[in-house]
Amino acid sequence: MSSIAARLIPTWLRQYQLTALPTDLVAGLVVGVLVIPQSLGYAVLAGLPPVYGLYSAIVPVLVYAWLGSSNVQAVGPVAITAIMTASGLLPYAEQGTEQYALMASLLALMVGALLWIAGRLKLGWIMQFISRGVSAGFVSGAAVLIFVSQLKYLMAIPIAGSSLVGYLSTMQRYASQVHPLTLVIGIIAFVLLVANRYASQWVWRTWLSSSYAKWAERLFPLVLLGIAIVLSMLLHWNSLGVATIGRIPHGLPSFTLPHMTDLQEALKLLPTAGLMALIVFVSSSSVASTYARLRGESFDANHELTGLGLANLSGGLFQSFAVAGGFSRTAINADSGAKTPLASLVTVLVMIAALIAFSNALAPLPYALLGATIMASIIGLIDIATLKSAWQRDRLDGASFLAAFVGVLIFGLNTGLVIGLMVSFASLIWQSSKPHVAIVGQLGGTGHFRNINRHDVVTFDNLLMLRIDESLFFGNSESVHRRILNAMQQYPAAQEIILIMAAVNHIDLTAQEMLSTLNKELALQNKRLHFSFIKGPVMDIIGQTPLISELSGQVYLSTLDAVDALKDI
Amino acid sequence: MSSIAARLIPTWLRQYQLTALPTDLVAGLVVGVLVIPQSLGYAVLAGLPPVYGLYSAIVPVLVYAWLGSSNVQAVGPVAITAIMTASGLLPYAEQGTEQYALMASLLALMVGALLWIAGRLKLGWIMQFISRGVSAGFVSGAAVLIFVSQLKYLMAIPIAGSSLVGYLSTMQRYASQVHPLTLVIGIIAFVLLVANRYASQWVWRTWLSSSYAKWAERLFPLVLLGIAIVLSMLLHWNSLGVATIGRIPHGLPSFTLPHMTDLQEALKLLPTAGLMALIVFVSSSSVASTYARLRGESFDANHELTGLGLANLSGGLFQSFAVAGGFSRTAINADSGAKTPLASLVTVLVMIAALIAFSNALAPLPYALLGATIMASIIGLIDIATLKSAWQRDRLDGASFLAAFVGVLIFGLNTGLVIGLMVSFASLIWQSSKPHVAIVGQLGGTGHFRNINRHDVVTFDNLLMLRIDESLFFGNSESVHRRILNAMQQYPAAQEIILIMAAVNHIDLTAQEMLSTLNKELALQNKRLHFSFIKGPVMDIIGQTPLISELSGQVYLSTLDAVDALKDI
C-alpha cells in the first residue's frame, strides 16, 4: 500500500477483521438510536436549536473515528461542554440568534485548535493538572447548575444566568408565569425517568432477567419520548400552550466559516475555550484510558489530544458545538459489543438518517421532555461519594472538591473551576512549603555528614552546615530562608555557612534570588555563604548567574572538601 | 500599665525613644508632601475624583501605624490597587458616579476582610504562592496598561477598557478629538519628569552633590506641579479647554457604610477582591520584609496580613479605596530617617492639612499633569531586567512572566494574573510529574536494596521491586502508574509487585485511586500488589481506606520482610 494511502486509512481499518463487523454494526446502531434524545437535549442546554445536537454528532464523530486514539470511545455532545458553551457565550450573544450559533461553532473551533496545538506540543501530561477532587467538584457543581437550568423547560419560564444565584433570582421573578400543563408533563416524565434509572431493580428486574432489564432501562427513555410525541399529536399539546421543538430543518450540517470580523470577541472567548479544552481533554482521556486498560490496549494522551482537537476543529466548521468523549455513550457502545471505530461510523449514519427521514416526526416533542431527560440523567453526575471519600482520605482534596463545587454554584463555571484549581495548587504548595532543613555534623572522621539531632557527630564552632532536603522553588524559598536564618541565630559563632545541596534537583528564579539575598545579608554580618554537592543540572543553570559570581564563599564538590578547607580558618 | 491599655497602645509607642522624634517628624513631613501628587493621580487612575487619593492616605495609614507589622513601611494608595479597582468596577458602575465611589470603598472593605481572615487563619505562607516571574510579569503588564490608560488625560479623550486591545480601539475611535493644548502641556510635563528621573546624573548631579541631587530629583515633580498651577491660573488654561481638577471638597473623609442591598453585586466583586488581596499582600510583604531585613528586625507574614487587613477594612468605611505598602513611598520614608510609625502619623497630618487648608489651591491643576506624573513614575515598573534574567536563569519562570504579562495586556488584569499563576503551577507540576521510579534488587544478602542499573544486586524471578522516589499526588500519579506498568512489561514473569514507599511523604486522593486501580488491574492478571516501608503519617491516612482493605497483597514493614516472605512462593 502506498504511504499516502497508509496515512489516510487508519490502522484499525487496514487491519479490520470481518468477525468484528456484526457487533460493530449493532453497537453503532444502538448508540445512534439511544443518544438521539440526549443529543437534542444537550443542544438545547447549550442554548442552540435541538437540531445542532444531531449536527454535533456527525462531523466530529467521523473525524474522531478516523484520527482518534480510542477504539471504543464514543464522542459527541455532552452535558459539560453544552453548559460551558451556554455560560461562555452568555455575555456575547443572544440565544436563538444566528450570531449565537456561529459563536458556538467558533468556540468549538477554538477548543479544537487549542487541543490540537497541545497535542503537537506533547502537553499530554497536563491531564494530571486537575486533581480528582477538583474534577469531581467541578462536574458536581455543573450538574447542579444544569439541573436547575432545565427547570426553565419544565416550568416554561425564561431562567437565565451563569450561576445558581442568577438562576434562582430569575426563577423567583417569573414564578407566577409557570405553565401548569407543561409542568405536569415535565414532572411525570422526570419521575418516570428517575424511577427507571434508580429503581430498576424493582421495576424491571422483577419480571425480566438481568441483561434484559439493563436494555429495558436503556430503551425506556426513547419509548417515553415516542409516547410523548404521540400524546402531543393526539391531544394537541402545542395549541394548549406546551412548547414543542417544532420542525427540525431538513438536511445535513453545512460548511460554515465563523465571522472573523470581530477578533476582539474571539479573544474574549479564549479563556473559556482554554478551560473547555482542559475539561474536554481531562474527561475524554479519563473515559478513553479506562476503556483502554479494560481492553489491554495502551493509551496515548498526546494522540488523544490530537484526535479530540481535530474532531472539534472540523466540527466547528460544520455547525457543531464542542464535543467530548461521553461516559454513558461509550459504556453503551462497549456493552453493545463495539470493537472498532466502525461502530461510530454507523452511529453517524443513524444521525444522518434522523436528519433526513425523521426530522418531521420529532416536531410534536415538548421541550419539557428534553429537560426531564437531561435532569434525570444529570443527577448521577452529582458525586457526593467522591466528596465523602475525599474528606476521609485526603482532607485537602476534599477542600478542593468543595472549592470547585461551591465556586461553580456561586460564581459560575469558569471562575469556579479556576477557584478549585487554585485551592488544589495552594494545598500542593502548602504541603511542600516547609521542606526539611537539617543541621548536620561530621560522622567521626568520615566523609559522612548526618543530622546533629539523630547522630553523634562532630561539629565545628566556626562552621554551620545545613542540608536542604528538597528542590527549591517559589513555594518554599521563603520558608527555607527563614530556617537558615533561625539556624544562624542558634549558632551565632559560625562564620562560614555551608549549604549542602545534594537533594536539590532544581532551583527556580525566586529561590535563586532568595539565595542571592541571603548571600548579601551574610556579607553584612561578615559571614560567608558556601555551597557543597551542587548537582550537575543545577550547576548548569546557576553557574552563569550572579548567585555564583557574587558568592562571598566557594562552591565545593563535597561537604568534606568544604570542611577541610574551612574548619581551621 | 493595665493590660487593656497595653493592648490598645502599640509596642513602638510604649517604648518610644525621644531621640527618634526629630527624624520621624522630618520623614513624615517629607513623605506627606511628596506623595500628594501621586495620591491625587492614583485616585484618578482608580476612576475616582482626585480627593479620594488623599482620603485613602488617612484612615488606612493611621490603622496600619497602630496595628501593622512594619516600622517603616508607608502604606497608601498605589498604582496597582488603583488600576485593579478601575478594571474590577468597570462592568458594574460608571466612573464619576456616587455608586462608583461606594463600590470602590466596598472593594477595599472586601480586600481588607479577606486579608484579615487570611491573617487569622495564618495563611501567611500563601505569600509564596506567586513566583517571582508571575509577579514581575503581572506588574509589568499592569504598568503598560496604566501608561496607556493615562493617555486619556494627555489627549483629553475618553479611553476606556480593561485590556490593551480595549484601550487602543477606543483611542483610535476618538483620535480625531485630541485637545492640542492639553497634549502639549502633558507631553512637556512627561518629558521633564522622565528626564528628571532617568537623566538625573546629567541634570542634577552636574552641579549638586549626590545627596542633594537625590532630593532635587524627588522634589522636582512637586515643583513642576506648583509651576503648572501658577501657569494654569495666569493663562486661564481652564477657559482654553484644558481639563483641571477643580475645587477639591473641603473636609475629612466621612464614615460611610456600603449599600448592602445588592448582595449579588458584592459577590461578583469577590474574585477581583481575592486577587487584589493576594497582590496587596505579596507586594506589601515584599516591601516590609526587605526593610525588616535591612534593619535587622523580624518579619511576621501573619501580622502583616492582619495589619493590612484592618487598614483596608477601616479605610473602606472612610471613603478609601484599597491600599498597600508602596515601594517608593517606603523608600522615601526610610531614607528620610523614619524610625517608627510615628512618621506615618505625621504624614496623615499633612494630608489632613492639605484637605482643610490647601484644597482650593489645587483647583487649577490640569489632569494632564497628574497623567504625566503617573506615566513617568510607572515606567520603572516595566521590569524587562527580570524577564531577561528569568529567561537566562530559569526558562519556566520566564514563561510565567510572559504568560502574566501578555495575559494582562490581552485579557486584562484578573485573567492575566490567573493565566500567569496557572502557567507557573503548570511548570511546577511538569517538573514533578515524572518522578524517579527505580527497579531495585537486594545488595548481596543484606537488608539493603539498590537500583539494578547502578549496583550489582540479586533479583528474584517472581518478584518485581520498585522504589518510588517522590510523594504521590495528582500531578504525577498517571506517570507513576505508567512507569509501573512498563516495568511489569519488562519483567513479565514477576507475580508479586512490591512498591517500596520509604520516600513517599504523602499520597493524595488521586494517587490513592490510581493505586486502587493498579491493584485491580494486577488482580485481573493474577498478580499481587504489596507495599513495604510505608511511613507512619501516610499509613495513618490510607490505613482505613479501600486501598489497603482491598489490597491483593500485604503491607510489609521492611522490604527485607517482603522479600523473605515472597521470594519462594
PDB file of N, CA, C and O in Angstrom, chain A residues 125 128-129 131-132 267 293 393-394 397 411 425-426 428 430-431 473-475 478-479 481 506 508-510 512-513 521 541 545, chain B residues 125 128-129 131-132 267 293 393-394 397 411 425-426 428 430-431 473-475 478-479 506 508-510 512-513 521 541 545:
ATOM      1  N   TRP A 125       0.804  15.476  29.494  1.00  0.00           N
ATOM      2  CA  TRP A 125       0.974  15.435  30.952  1.00  0.00           C
ATOM      3  C   TRP A 125       0.033  16.402  31.659  1.00  0.00           C
ATOM      4  O   TRP A 125      -0.207  16.280  32.854  1.00  0.00           O
ATOM      5  N   GLN A 128      -2.718  15.673  34.079  1.00  0.00           N
ATOM      6  CA  GLN A 128      -2.502  15.460  35.512  1.00  0.00           C
ATOM      7  C   GLN A 128      -2.658  16.747  36.300  1.00  0.00           C
ATOM      8  O   GLN A 128      -2.429  16.783  37.498  1.00  0.00           O
ATOM      9  N   PHE A 129      -3.027  17.805  35.607  1.00  0.00           N
ATOM     10  CA  PHE A 129      -3.139  19.130  36.201  1.00  0.00           C
ATOM     11  C   PHE A 129      -4.342  19.230  37.148  1.00  0.00           C
ATOM     12  O   PHE A 129      -4.351  20.002  38.093  1.00  0.00           O
ATOM     13  N   SER A 131      -6.787  17.687  39.831  1.00  0.00           N
ATOM     14  CA  SER A 131      -6.869  16.607  40.809  1.00  0.00           C
ATOM     15  C   SER A 131      -8.270  16.000  40.784  1.00  0.00           C
ATOM     16  O   SER A 131      -9.227  16.595  40.309  1.00  0.00           O
ATOM     17  N   ARG A 132      -8.347  14.786  41.335  1.00  0.00           N
ATOM     18  CA  ARG A 132      -9.628  14.088  41.421  1.00  0.00           C
ATOM     19  C   ARG A 132     -10.674  14.957  42.119  1.00  0.00           C
ATOM     20  O   ARG A 132     -11.824  15.037  41.673  1.00  0.00           O
ATOM     21  N   LEU A 267     -11.087  36.839  21.066  1.00  0.00           N
ATOM     22  CA  LEU A 267     -10.134  36.906  22.172  1.00  0.00           C
ATOM     23  C   LEU A 267     -10.844  36.755  23.499  1.00  0.00           C
ATOM     24  O   LEU A 267     -10.364  36.098  24.419  1.00  0.00           O
ATOM     25  N   ARG A 293      -7.469   0.418  29.294  1.00  0.00           N
ATOM     26  CA  ARG A 293      -6.960  -0.536  30.278  1.00  0.00           C
ATOM     27  C   ARG A 293      -7.806  -1.789  30.323  1.00  0.00           C
ATOM     28  O   ARG A 293      -7.291  -2.901  30.367  1.00  0.00           O
ATOM     29  N   ARG A 393     -10.207  10.541  53.133  1.00  0.00           N
ATOM     30  CA  ARG A 393      -8.911  10.024  52.719  1.00  0.00           C
ATOM     31  C   ARG A 393      -7.887  11.101  52.454  1.00  0.00           C
ATOM     32  O   ARG A 393      -6.695  10.831  52.413  1.00  0.00           O
ATOM     33  N   ASP A 394      -8.320  12.321  52.222  1.00  0.00           N
ATOM     34  CA  ASP A 394      -7.368  13.393  51.978  1.00  0.00           C
ATOM     35  C   ASP A 394      -8.115  14.713  52.115  1.00  0.00           C
ATOM     36  O   ASP A 394      -8.725  15.200  51.176  1.00  0.00           O
ATOM     37  N   ASP A 397      -7.904  17.346  49.440  1.00  0.00           N
ATOM     38  CA  ASP A 397      -8.644  17.074  48.217  1.00  0.00           C
ATOM     39  C   ASP A 397     -10.134  17.367  48.423  1.00  0.00           C
ATOM     40  O   ASP A 397     -10.816  17.836  47.510  1.00  0.00           O
ATOM     41  N   PHE A 411     -20.147  31.450  41.518  1.00  0.00           N
ATOM     42  CA  PHE A 411     -19.532  32.345  40.536  1.00  0.00           C
ATOM     43  C   PHE A 411     -19.679  31.861  39.103  1.00  0.00           C
ATOM     44  O   PHE A 411     -19.228  32.536  38.184  1.00  0.00           O
ATOM     45  N   PHE A 425      -3.869  23.752  43.938  1.00  0.00           N
ATOM     46  CA  PHE A 425      -2.455  24.138  43.849  1.00  0.00           C
ATOM     47  C   PHE A 425      -1.965  24.700  45.177  1.00  0.00           C
ATOM     48  O   PHE A 425      -0.835  24.453  45.592  1.00  0.00           O
ATOM     49  N   ALA A 426      -2.846  25.472  45.832  1.00  0.00           N
ATOM     50  CA  ALA A 426      -2.452  26.040  47.117  1.00  0.00           C
ATOM     51  C   ALA A 426      -2.141  24.920  48.105  1.00  0.00           C
ATOM     52  O   ALA A 426      -1.169  24.997  48.855  1.00  0.00           O
ATOM     53  N   LEU A 428      -1.141  21.971  47.380  1.00  0.00           N
ATOM     54  CA  LEU A 428       0.116  21.371  46.939  1.00  0.00           C
ATOM     55  C   LEU A 428       1.309  22.175  47.445  1.00  0.00           C
ATOM     56  O   LEU A 428       2.278  21.633  47.989  1.00  0.00           O
ATOM     57  N   TRP A 430       1.307  24.315  49.891  1.00  0.00           N
ATOM     58  CA  TRP A 430       1.340  24.270  51.356  1.00  0.00           C
ATOM     59  C   TRP A 430       2.090  23.026  51.820  1.00  0.00           C
ATOM     60  O   TRP A 430       2.903  23.072  52.735  1.00  0.00           O
ATOM     61  N   GLN A 431       1.801  21.890  51.140  1.00  0.00           N
ATOM     62  CA  GLN A 431       2.455  20.654  51.557  1.00  0.00           C
ATOM     63  C   GLN A 431       3.960  20.691  51.348  1.00  0.00           C
ATOM     64  O   GLN A 431       4.701  20.075  52.111  1.00  0.00           O
ATOM     65  N   PHE A 473      11.941  26.181  45.209  1.00  0.00           N
ATOM     66  CA  PHE A 473      11.104  26.883  44.246  1.00  0.00           C
ATOM     67  C   PHE A 473      10.313  27.947  44.982  1.00  0.00           C
ATOM     68  O   PHE A 473      10.401  28.063  46.214  1.00  0.00           O
ATOM     69  N   PHE A 474       9.519  28.727  44.217  1.00  0.00           N
ATOM     70  CA  PHE A 474       8.846  29.858  44.837  1.00  0.00           C
ATOM     71  C   PHE A 474       7.992  29.467  46.037  1.00  0.00           C
ATOM     72  O   PHE A 474       7.817  30.249  46.954  1.00  0.00           O
ATOM     73  N   GLY A 475       7.486  28.234  46.020  1.00  0.00           N
ATOM     74  CA  GLY A 475       6.592  27.806  47.103  1.00  0.00           C
ATOM     75  C   GLY A 475       7.289  27.542  48.423  1.00  0.00           C
ATOM     76  O   GLY A 475       6.622  27.449  49.454  1.00  0.00           O
ATOM     77  N   GLU A 478      10.922  31.135  50.785  1.00  0.00           N
ATOM     78  CA  GLU A 478      10.870  31.974  51.987  1.00  0.00           C
ATOM     79  C   GLU A 478      11.012  31.121  53.247  1.00  0.00           C
ATOM     80  O   GLU A 478      11.671  31.519  54.214  1.00  0.00           O
ATOM     81  N   SER A 479      10.355  29.949  53.267  1.00  0.00           N
ATOM     82  CA  SER A 479      10.461  29.073  54.441  1.00  0.00           C
ATOM     83  C   SER A 479      11.900  28.639  54.659  1.00  0.00           C
ATOM     84  O   SER A 479      12.400  28.641  55.796  1.00  0.00           O
ATOM     85  N   HIS A 481      14.575  30.162  53.620  1.00  0.00           N
ATOM     86  CA  HIS A 481      15.306  31.354  54.047  1.00  0.00           C
ATOM     87  C   HIS A 481      15.183  31.544  55.570  1.00  0.00           C
ATOM     88  O   HIS A 481      16.171  31.715  56.282  1.00  0.00           O
ATOM     89  N   HIS A 506      16.415  21.175  41.619  1.00  0.00           N
ATOM     90  CA  HIS A 506      16.066  22.331  40.810  1.00  0.00           C
ATOM     91  C   HIS A 506      16.009  23.573  41.688  1.00  0.00           C
ATOM     92  O   HIS A 506      15.599  23.496  42.838  1.00  0.00           O
ATOM     93  N   ASP A 508      14.541  27.437  41.220  1.00  0.00           N
ATOM     94  CA  ASP A 508      13.915  28.373  40.282  1.00  0.00           C
ATOM     95  C   ASP A 508      14.361  29.810  40.564  1.00  0.00           C
ATOM     96  O   ASP A 508      15.156  30.069  41.476  1.00  0.00           O
ATOM     97  N   LEU A 509      13.855  30.745  39.756  1.00  0.00           N
ATOM     98  CA  LEU A 509      14.332  32.120  39.858  1.00  0.00           C
ATOM     99  C   LEU A 509      14.085  32.709  41.239  1.00  0.00           C
ATOM    100  O   LEU A 509      14.951  33.384  41.819  1.00  0.00           O
ATOM    101  N   THR A 510      12.892  32.473  41.802  1.00  0.00           N
ATOM    102  CA  THR A 510      12.568  33.009  43.117  1.00  0.00           C
ATOM    103  C   THR A 510      13.582  32.519  44.150  1.00  0.00           C
ATOM    104  O   THR A 510      14.070  33.296  44.976  1.00  0.00           O
ATOM    105  N   GLN A 512      16.616  31.383  43.516  1.00  0.00           N
ATOM    106  CA  GLN A 512      17.937  31.947  43.220  1.00  0.00           C
ATOM    107  C   GLN A 512      18.069  33.341  43.829  1.00  0.00           C
ATOM    108  O   GLN A 512      19.086  33.697  44.404  1.00  0.00           O
ATOM    109  N   GLU A 513      16.978  34.137  43.694  1.00  0.00           N
ATOM    110  CA  GLU A 513      17.032  35.492  44.257  1.00  0.00           C
ATOM    111  C   GLU A 513      17.085  35.439  45.774  1.00  0.00           C
ATOM    112  O   GLU A 513      17.749  36.255  46.413  1.00  0.00           O
ATOM    113  N   GLU A 521      22.946  39.389  52.856  1.00  0.00           N
ATOM    114  CA  GLU A 521      22.688  39.542  54.295  1.00  0.00           C
ATOM    115  C   GLU A 521      23.862  39.010  55.118  1.00  0.00           C
ATOM    116  O   GLU A 521      24.268  39.611  56.112  1.00  0.00           O
ATOM    117  N   ILE A 541      22.473  25.446  35.422  1.00  0.00           N
ATOM    118  CA  ILE A 541      21.550  26.589  35.409  1.00  0.00           C
ATOM    119  C   ILE A 541      22.127  27.786  36.154  1.00  0.00           C
ATOM    120  O   ILE A 541      22.127  28.898  35.648  1.00  0.00           O
ATOM    121  N   THR A 545      25.042  32.646  36.728  1.00  0.00           N
ATOM    122  CA  THR A 545      24.224  33.719  37.277  1.00  0.00           C
ATOM    123  C   THR A 545      24.986  34.488  38.351  1.00  0.00           C
ATOM    124  O   THR A 545      25.998  34.012  38.872  1.00  0.00           O
TER     125      THR A 545
ATOM    126  N   TRP B 125       1.881  31.823  54.643  1.00  0.00           N
ATOM    127  CA  TRP B 125       2.666  31.045  53.674  1.00  0.00           C
ATOM    128  C   TRP B 125       2.178  31.269  52.242  1.00  0.00           C
ATOM    129  O   TRP B 125       2.891  30.998  51.280  1.00  0.00           O
ATOM    130  N   GLN B 128       4.010  32.775  49.325  1.00  0.00           N
ATOM    131  CA  GLN B 128       4.918  32.002  48.479  1.00  0.00           C
ATOM    132  C   GLN B 128       4.209  31.441  47.253  1.00  0.00           C
ATOM    133  O   GLN B 128       4.790  30.717  46.468  1.00  0.00           O
ATOM    134  N   PHE B 129       2.931  31.763  47.104  1.00  0.00           N
ATOM    135  CA  PHE B 129       2.095  31.244  46.047  1.00  0.00           C
ATOM    136  C   PHE B 129       2.469  31.835  44.694  1.00  0.00           C
ATOM    137  O   PHE B 129       2.295  31.221  43.658  1.00  0.00           O
ATOM    138  N   SER B 131       5.144  33.206  42.117  1.00  0.00           N
ATOM    139  CA  SER B 131       6.572  33.148  41.807  1.00  0.00           C
ATOM    140  C   SER B 131       7.042  34.524  41.362  1.00  0.00           C
ATOM    141  O   SER B 131       6.263  35.382  40.974  1.00  0.00           O
ATOM    142  N   ARG B 132       8.367  34.691  41.414  1.00  0.00           N
ATOM    143  CA  ARG B 132       8.980  35.954  41.013  1.00  0.00           C
ATOM    144  C   ARG B 132       8.589  36.314  39.578  1.00  0.00           C
ATOM    145  O   ARG B 132       8.275  37.460  39.284  1.00  0.00           O
ATOM    146  N   LEU B 267     -20.972  39.820  45.523  1.00  0.00           N
ATOM    147  CA  LEU B 267     -20.451  38.501  45.160  1.00  0.00           C
ATOM    148  C   LEU B 267     -19.647  38.567  43.866  1.00  0.00           C
ATOM    149  O   LEU B 267     -18.613  37.937  43.725  1.00  0.00           O
ATOM    150  N   ARG B 293      14.573  43.146  57.003  1.00  0.00           N
ATOM    151  CA  ARG B 293      15.904  42.530  56.944  1.00  0.00           C
ATOM    152  C   ARG B 293      16.998  43.585  56.998  1.00  0.00           C
ATOM    153  O   ARG B 293      17.989  43.429  57.712  1.00  0.00           O
ATOM    154  N   ARG B 393      18.027  32.341  33.547  1.00  0.00           N
ATOM    155  CA  ARG B 393      18.276  31.561  34.752  1.00  0.00           C
ATOM    156  C   ARG B 393      17.233  30.498  35.007  1.00  0.00           C
ATOM    157  O   ARG B 393      17.456  29.580  35.790  1.00  0.00           O
ATOM    158  N   ASP B 394      16.055  30.626  34.438  1.00  0.00           N
ATOM    159  CA  ASP B 394      15.029  29.606  34.652  1.00  0.00           C
ATOM    160  C   ASP B 394      13.952  29.815  33.602  1.00  0.00           C
ATOM    161  O   ASP B 394      13.041  30.613  33.774  1.00  0.00           O
ATOM    162  N   ASP B 397      10.339  30.088  34.541  1.00  0.00           N
ATOM    163  CA  ASP B 397       9.925  31.324  35.184  1.00  0.00           C
ATOM    164  C   ASP B 397       9.772  32.421  34.138  1.00  0.00           C
ATOM    165  O   ASP B 397       8.885  33.280  34.254  1.00  0.00           O
ATOM    166  N   PHE B 411      -6.049  40.147  28.043  1.00  0.00           N
ATOM    167  CA  PHE B 411      -7.305  39.793  28.713  1.00  0.00           C
ATOM    168  C   PHE B 411      -7.628  40.674  29.911  1.00  0.00           C
ATOM    169  O   PHE B 411      -8.673  40.511  30.526  1.00  0.00           O
ATOM    170  N   PHE B 425       2.091  27.250  37.950  1.00  0.00           N
ATOM    171  CA  PHE B 425       1.743  25.965  38.581  1.00  0.00           C
ATOM    172  C   PHE B 425       1.955  24.817  37.608  1.00  0.00           C
ATOM    173  O   PHE B 425       2.407  23.740  37.998  1.00  0.00           O
ATOM    174  N   ALA B 426       1.604  25.064  36.333  1.00  0.00           N
ATOM    175  CA  ALA B 426       1.778  24.010  35.337  1.00  0.00           C
ATOM    176  C   ALA B 426       3.242  23.624  35.242  1.00  0.00           C
ATOM    177  O   ALA B 426       3.577  22.444  35.165  1.00  0.00           O
ATOM    178  N   LEU B 428       5.442  23.922  37.567  1.00  0.00           N
ATOM    179  CA  LEU B 428       5.747  23.197  38.808  1.00  0.00           C
ATOM    180  C   LEU B 428       5.339  21.734  38.696  1.00  0.00           C
ATOM    181  O   LEU B 428       6.097  20.815  39.034  1.00  0.00           O
ATOM    182  N   TRP B 430       4.763  20.085  35.956  1.00  0.00           N
ATOM    183  CA  TRP B 430       5.542  19.441  34.923  1.00  0.00           C
ATOM    184  C   TRP B 430       6.862  18.934  35.495  1.00  0.00           C
ATOM    185  O   TRP B 430       7.299  17.819  35.210  1.00  0.00           O
ATOM    186  N   GLN B 431       7.490  19.805  36.352  1.00  0.00           N
ATOM    187  CA  GLN B 431       8.776  19.399  36.914  1.00  0.00           C
ATOM    188  C   GLN B 431       8.664  18.180  37.813  1.00  0.00           C
ATOM    189  O   GLN B 431       9.590  17.383  37.913  1.00  0.00           O
ATOM    190  N   PHE B 473       0.963  12.453  44.069  1.00  0.00           N
ATOM    191  CA  PHE B 473      -0.161  13.388  44.048  1.00  0.00           C
ATOM    192  C   PHE B 473      -0.700  13.446  42.632  1.00  0.00           C
ATOM    193  O   PHE B 473      -0.164  12.814  41.721  1.00  0.00           O
ATOM    194  N   PHE B 474      -1.780  14.240  42.468  1.00  0.00           N
ATOM    195  CA  PHE B 474      -2.459  14.225  41.175  1.00  0.00           C
ATOM    196  C   PHE B 474      -1.521  14.554  40.018  1.00  0.00           C
ATOM    197  O   PHE B 474      -1.731  14.091  38.910  1.00  0.00           O
ATOM    198  N   GLY B 475      -0.481  15.358  40.300  1.00  0.00           N
ATOM    199  CA  GLY B 475       0.408  15.785  39.232  1.00  0.00           C
ATOM    200  C   GLY B 475       1.325  14.690  38.710  1.00  0.00           C
ATOM    201  O   GLY B 475       1.910  14.838  37.643  1.00  0.00           O
ATOM    202  N   GLU B 478      -0.432   9.556  37.265  1.00  0.00           N
ATOM    203  CA  GLU B 478      -0.533   8.833  35.998  1.00  0.00           C
ATOM    204  C   GLU B 478       0.848   8.428  35.482  1.00  0.00           C
ATOM    205  O   GLU B 478       1.025   7.325  34.943  1.00  0.00           O
ATOM    206  N   SER B 479       1.839   9.315  35.645  1.00  0.00           N
ATOM    207  CA  SER B 479       3.196   8.969  35.202  1.00  0.00           C
ATOM    208  C   SER B 479       3.714   7.759  35.970  1.00  0.00           C
ATOM    209  O   SER B 479       4.306   6.852  35.384  1.00  0.00           O
ATOM    210  N   HIS B 506       3.537  11.593  51.170  1.00  0.00           N
ATOM    211  CA  HIS B 506       2.116  11.911  51.101  1.00  0.00           C
ATOM    212  C   HIS B 506       1.507  11.224  49.891  1.00  0.00           C
ATOM    213  O   HIS B 506       2.158  11.098  48.858  1.00  0.00           O
ATOM    214  N   ASP B 508      -2.101  11.593  47.830  1.00  0.00           N
ATOM    215  CA  ASP B 508      -3.395  12.271  47.801  1.00  0.00           C
ATOM    216  C   ASP B 508      -4.469  11.363  47.199  1.00  0.00           C
ATOM    217  O   ASP B 508      -4.211  10.216  46.831  1.00  0.00           O
ATOM    218  N   LEU B 509      -5.698  11.886  47.132  1.00  0.00           N
ATOM    219  CA  LEU B 509      -6.827  11.051  46.712  1.00  0.00           C
ATOM    220  C   LEU B 509      -6.630  10.497  45.307  1.00  0.00           C
ATOM    221  O   LEU B 509      -6.874   9.317  45.048  1.00  0.00           O
ATOM    222  N   THR B 510      -6.167  11.355  44.379  1.00  0.00           N
ATOM    223  CA  THR B 510      -5.954  10.916  43.002  1.00  0.00           C
ATOM    224  C   THR B 510      -4.977   9.744  42.975  1.00  0.00           C
ATOM    225  O   THR B 510      -5.208   8.745  42.281  1.00  0.00           O
ATOM    226  N   GLN B 512      -4.233   7.727  45.483  1.00  0.00           N
ATOM    227  CA  GLN B 512      -4.848   6.562  46.133  1.00  0.00           C
ATOM    228  C   GLN B 512      -5.725   5.804  45.146  1.00  0.00           C
ATOM    229  O   GLN B 512      -5.706   4.564  45.097  1.00  0.00           O
ATOM    230  N   GLU B 513      -6.494   6.562  44.348  1.00  0.00           N
ATOM    231  CA  GLU B 513      -7.361   5.894  43.379  1.00  0.00           C
ATOM    232  C   GLU B 513      -6.538   5.207  42.297  1.00  0.00           C
ATOM    233  O   GLU B 513      -6.893   4.122  41.831  1.00  0.00           O
ATOM    234  N   GLU B 521      -6.122  -3.997  38.384  1.00  0.00           N
ATOM    235  CA  GLU B 521      -5.530  -4.439  37.116  1.00  0.00           C
ATOM    236  C   GLU B 521      -4.621  -5.641  37.333  1.00  0.00           C
ATOM    237  O   GLU B 521      -4.633  -6.602  36.563  1.00  0.00           O
ATOM    238  N   ILE B 541      -3.156   7.847  57.078  1.00  0.00           N
ATOM    239  CA  ILE B 541      -4.167   8.328  56.123  1.00  0.00           C
ATOM    240  C   ILE B 541      -4.788   7.173  55.342  1.00  0.00           C
ATOM    241  O   ILE B 541      -6.008   7.067  55.232  1.00  0.00           O
ATOM    242  N   THR B 545      -8.564   3.036  54.324  1.00  0.00           N
ATOM    243  CA  THR B 545      -9.229   3.203  53.030  1.00  0.00           C
ATOM    244  C   THR B 545      -9.307   1.868  52.287  1.00  0.00           C
ATOM    245  O   THR B 545      -8.617   0.911  52.633  1.00  0.00           O
TER     246      THR B 545
END
